[in-house]
Every structure is written in structure tokens, then in C-alpha cells.
């Protein structure tokens, strides 16, 4: 049997991480909400005050990136045809 090029490993998920995820799921907020705002704020501080926004998926992220770049109807954009099967 051959060795995979990039081996997969079992993730290390401790009880604190499980509890944090459970708290988010119980809050009723999954793709937005107080934990997302907390993360954006912490990442912004880490990056020296940069504007940080989280999005629910890659499709939403690419749409906003194109809008911010001023891309519109008639503009040519060359990109990968597949971002991820879930998006």
C-alpha cells in the first residue's frame, strides 16, 4: 500500500473546544452573531486595526471581493471553475 502524499491525521479536539461549539449551537447563531463579532474584533486587533468581515461561505466572499474590486457587468474575470462543492 502506498503512503498518501499529504497524510490525514485525526484532529485534536479538547473538551473546551467542544463546549465552545456547543455554546454557539445553543445560542441560535451559526453564521453570524456575537461570537462572529468577537472573532472579527480579535482578528482586527491582531492585524493592527484592519477591517475584518466574516462570511458564511466562499461564494459570498467572492461576490463581495468582486464588488469591492469594482468588477461589474461586462468585466472579464478569470478564475477557477470550482471553488468548493459545498458552495
PDB file of C-alpha atoms in Angstrom:
ATOM      1  CA  UNK A   1       0.000   0.000   0.000  1.00  0.00           C
ATOM      2  CA  UNK A   2       1.387   3.421  -0.912  1.00  0.00           C
ATOM      3  CA  UNK A   3       1.674   6.308   1.508  1.00  0.00           C
ATOM      4  CA  UNK A   4      -0.642   9.287   0.730  1.00  0.00           C
ATOM      5  CA  UNK A   5       1.153  12.415  -0.466  1.00  0.00           C
ATOM      6  CA  UNK A   6      -0.477  14.541   2.220  1.00  0.00           C
ATOM      7  CA  UNK A   7      -1.351  12.327   5.168  1.00  0.00           C
ATOM      8  CA  UNK A   8      -4.595  12.930   7.022  1.00  0.00           C
ATOM      9  CA  UNK A   9      -4.436  12.982  10.782  1.00  0.00           C
ATOM     10  CA  UNK A  10      -7.056  12.736  13.455  1.00  0.00           C
ATOM     11  CA  UNK A  11      -7.899  16.234  14.755  1.00  0.00           C
ATOM     12  CA  UNK A  12      -7.243  17.071  18.381  1.00  0.00           C
ATOM     13  CA  UNK A  13     -10.489  18.422  19.824  1.00  0.00           C
ATOM     14  CA  UNK A  14     -10.462  19.038  23.557  1.00  0.00           C
ATOM     15  CA  UNK A  15     -13.413  19.464  25.916  1.00  0.00           C
ATOM     16  CA  UNK A  16     -13.071  23.271  25.943  1.00  0.00           C
ATOM     17  CA  UNK A  17     -13.465  23.347  22.159  1.00  0.00           C
ATOM     18  CA  UNK A  18     -16.485  21.039  22.289  1.00  0.00           C
ATOM     19  CA  UNK A  19     -18.068  23.241  24.979  1.00  0.00           C
ATOM     20  CA  UNK A  20     -17.416  26.406  22.935  1.00  0.00           C
ATOM     21  CA  UNK A  21     -19.042  24.884  19.837  1.00  0.00           C
ATOM     22  CA  UNK A  22     -22.000  23.667  21.902  1.00  0.00           C
ATOM     23  CA  UNK A  23     -22.449  27.195  23.309  1.00  0.00           C
ATOM     24  CA  UNK A  24     -22.606  28.633  19.786  1.00  0.00           C
ATOM     25  CA  UNK A  25     -25.080  25.987  18.615  1.00  0.00           C
ATOM     26  CA  UNK A  26     -27.313  26.612  21.639  1.00  0.00           C
ATOM     27  CA  UNK A  27     -27.209  30.380  21.049  1.00  0.00           C
ATOM     28  CA  UNK A  28     -29.190  30.099  17.810  1.00  0.00           C
ATOM     29  CA  UNK A  29     -26.489  31.933  15.854  1.00  0.00           C
ATOM     30  CA  UNK A  30     -24.345  29.945  13.424  1.00  0.00           C
ATOM     31  CA  UNK A  31     -23.113  32.133  10.547  1.00  0.00           C
ATOM     32  CA  UNK A  32     -23.390  35.458  12.359  1.00  0.00           C
ATOM     33  CA  UNK A  33     -23.924  36.684  15.862  1.00  0.00           C
ATOM     34  CA  UNK A  34     -21.917  37.636  18.936  1.00  0.00           C
ATOM     35  CA  UNK A  35     -19.125  35.060  18.528  1.00  0.00           C
ATOM     36  CA  UNK A  36     -18.521  36.167  14.942  1.00  0.00           C
ATOM     37  CA  UNK A  37     -18.332  39.803  16.059  1.00  0.00           C
ATOM     38  CA  UNK A  38     -15.935  38.773  18.831  1.00  0.00           C
ATOM     39  CA  UNK A  39     -13.742  36.913  16.319  1.00  0.00           C
ATOM     40  CA  UNK A  40     -13.757  39.831  13.841  1.00  0.00           C
ATOM     41  CA  UNK A  41     -12.747  42.224  16.614  1.00  0.00           C
ATOM     42  CA  UNK A  42      -9.940  39.970  17.881  1.00  0.00           C
ATOM     43  CA  UNK A  43      -8.588  39.387  14.358  1.00  0.00           C
ATOM     44  CA  UNK A  44      -8.761  43.111  13.592  1.00  0.00           C
ATOM     45  CA  UNK A  45      -6.757  43.890  16.741  1.00  0.00           C
ATOM     46  CA  UNK A  46      -4.213  41.197  15.854  1.00  0.00           C
ATOM     47  CA  UNK A  47      -3.849  42.707  12.360  1.00  0.00           C
ATOM     48  CA  UNK A  48      -3.309  46.205  13.730  1.00  0.00           C
ATOM     49  CA  UNK A  49      -6.798  47.576  13.203  1.00  0.00           C
ATOM     50  CA  UNK A  50      -7.515  46.231   9.724  1.00  0.00           C
ATOM     51  CA  UNK A  51     -11.142  45.929   8.687  1.00  0.00           C
ATOM     52  CA  UNK A  52     -12.264  42.312   9.125  1.00  0.00           C
ATOM     53  CA  UNK A  53     -15.529  40.740   7.979  1.00  0.00           C
ATOM     54  CA  UNK A  54     -16.557  37.089   8.123  1.00  0.00           C
ATOM     55  CA  UNK A  55     -18.799  35.481   5.540  1.00  0.00           C
ATOM     56  CA  UNK A  56     -20.826  32.276   5.650  1.00  0.00           C
ATOM     57  CA  UNK A  57     -19.223  30.692   2.584  1.00  0.00           C
ATOM     58  CA  UNK A  58     -16.762  31.116  -0.248  1.00  0.00           C
ATOM     59  CA  UNK A  59     -19.416  32.196  -2.740  1.00  0.00           C
ATOM     60  CA  UNK A  60     -20.462  35.162  -0.588  1.00  0.00           C
ATOM     61  CA  UNK A  61     -16.803  36.023  -0.022  1.00  0.00           C
ATOM     62  CA  UNK A  62     -16.012  36.029  -3.751  1.00  0.00           C
ATOM     63  CA  UNK A  63     -19.114  38.108  -4.538  1.00  0.00           C
ATOM     64  CA  UNK A  64     -18.100  40.787  -2.031  1.00  0.00           C
ATOM     65  CA  UNK A  65     -14.462  40.698  -3.199  1.00  0.00           C
ATOM     66  CA  UNK A  66     -15.593  41.355  -6.779  1.00  0.00           C
ATOM     67  CA  UNK A  67     -17.834  44.220  -5.651  1.00  0.00           C
ATOM     68  CA  UNK A  68     -15.028  45.781  -3.585  1.00  0.00           C
ATOM     69  CA  UNK A  69     -12.687  45.491  -6.579  1.00  0.00           C
ATOM     70  CA  UNK A  70     -15.216  47.344  -8.724  1.00  0.00           C
ATOM     71  CA  UNK A  71     -15.895  44.388 -11.010  1.00  0.00           C
ATOM     72  CA  UNK A  72     -19.215  44.678 -12.787  1.00  0.00           C
ATOM     73  CA  UNK A  73     -21.213  43.628 -15.833  1.00  0.00           C
ATOM     74  CA  UNK A  74     -19.006  43.379 -18.917  1.00  0.00           C
ATOM     75  CA  UNK A  75     -15.758  42.964 -16.965  1.00  0.00           C
ATOM     76  CA  UNK A  76     -13.716  39.829 -17.582  1.00  0.00           C
ATOM     77  CA  UNK A  77     -12.801  37.715 -14.569  1.00  0.00           C
ATOM     78  CA  UNK A  78     -10.628  34.616 -14.919  1.00  0.00           C
ATOM     79  CA  UNK A  79     -10.889  32.223 -12.016  1.00  0.00           C
ATOM     80  CA  UNK A  80     -11.180  28.588 -11.122  1.00  0.00           C
ATOM     81  CA  UNK A  81     -14.428  26.941 -12.246  1.00  0.00           C
ATOM     82  CA  UNK A  82     -14.703  25.138  -8.909  1.00  0.00           C
ATOM     83  CA  UNK A  83     -14.324  26.827  -5.525  1.00  0.00           C
ATOM     84  CA  UNK A  84     -15.691  24.063  -3.316  1.00  0.00           C
ATOM     85  CA  UNK A  85     -18.508  21.603  -3.741  1.00  0.00           C
ATOM     86  CA  UNK A  86     -20.403  22.986  -0.747  1.00  0.00           C
ATOM     87  CA  UNK A  87     -20.610  26.489  -2.211  1.00  0.00           C
TER      88      UNK A  87
END
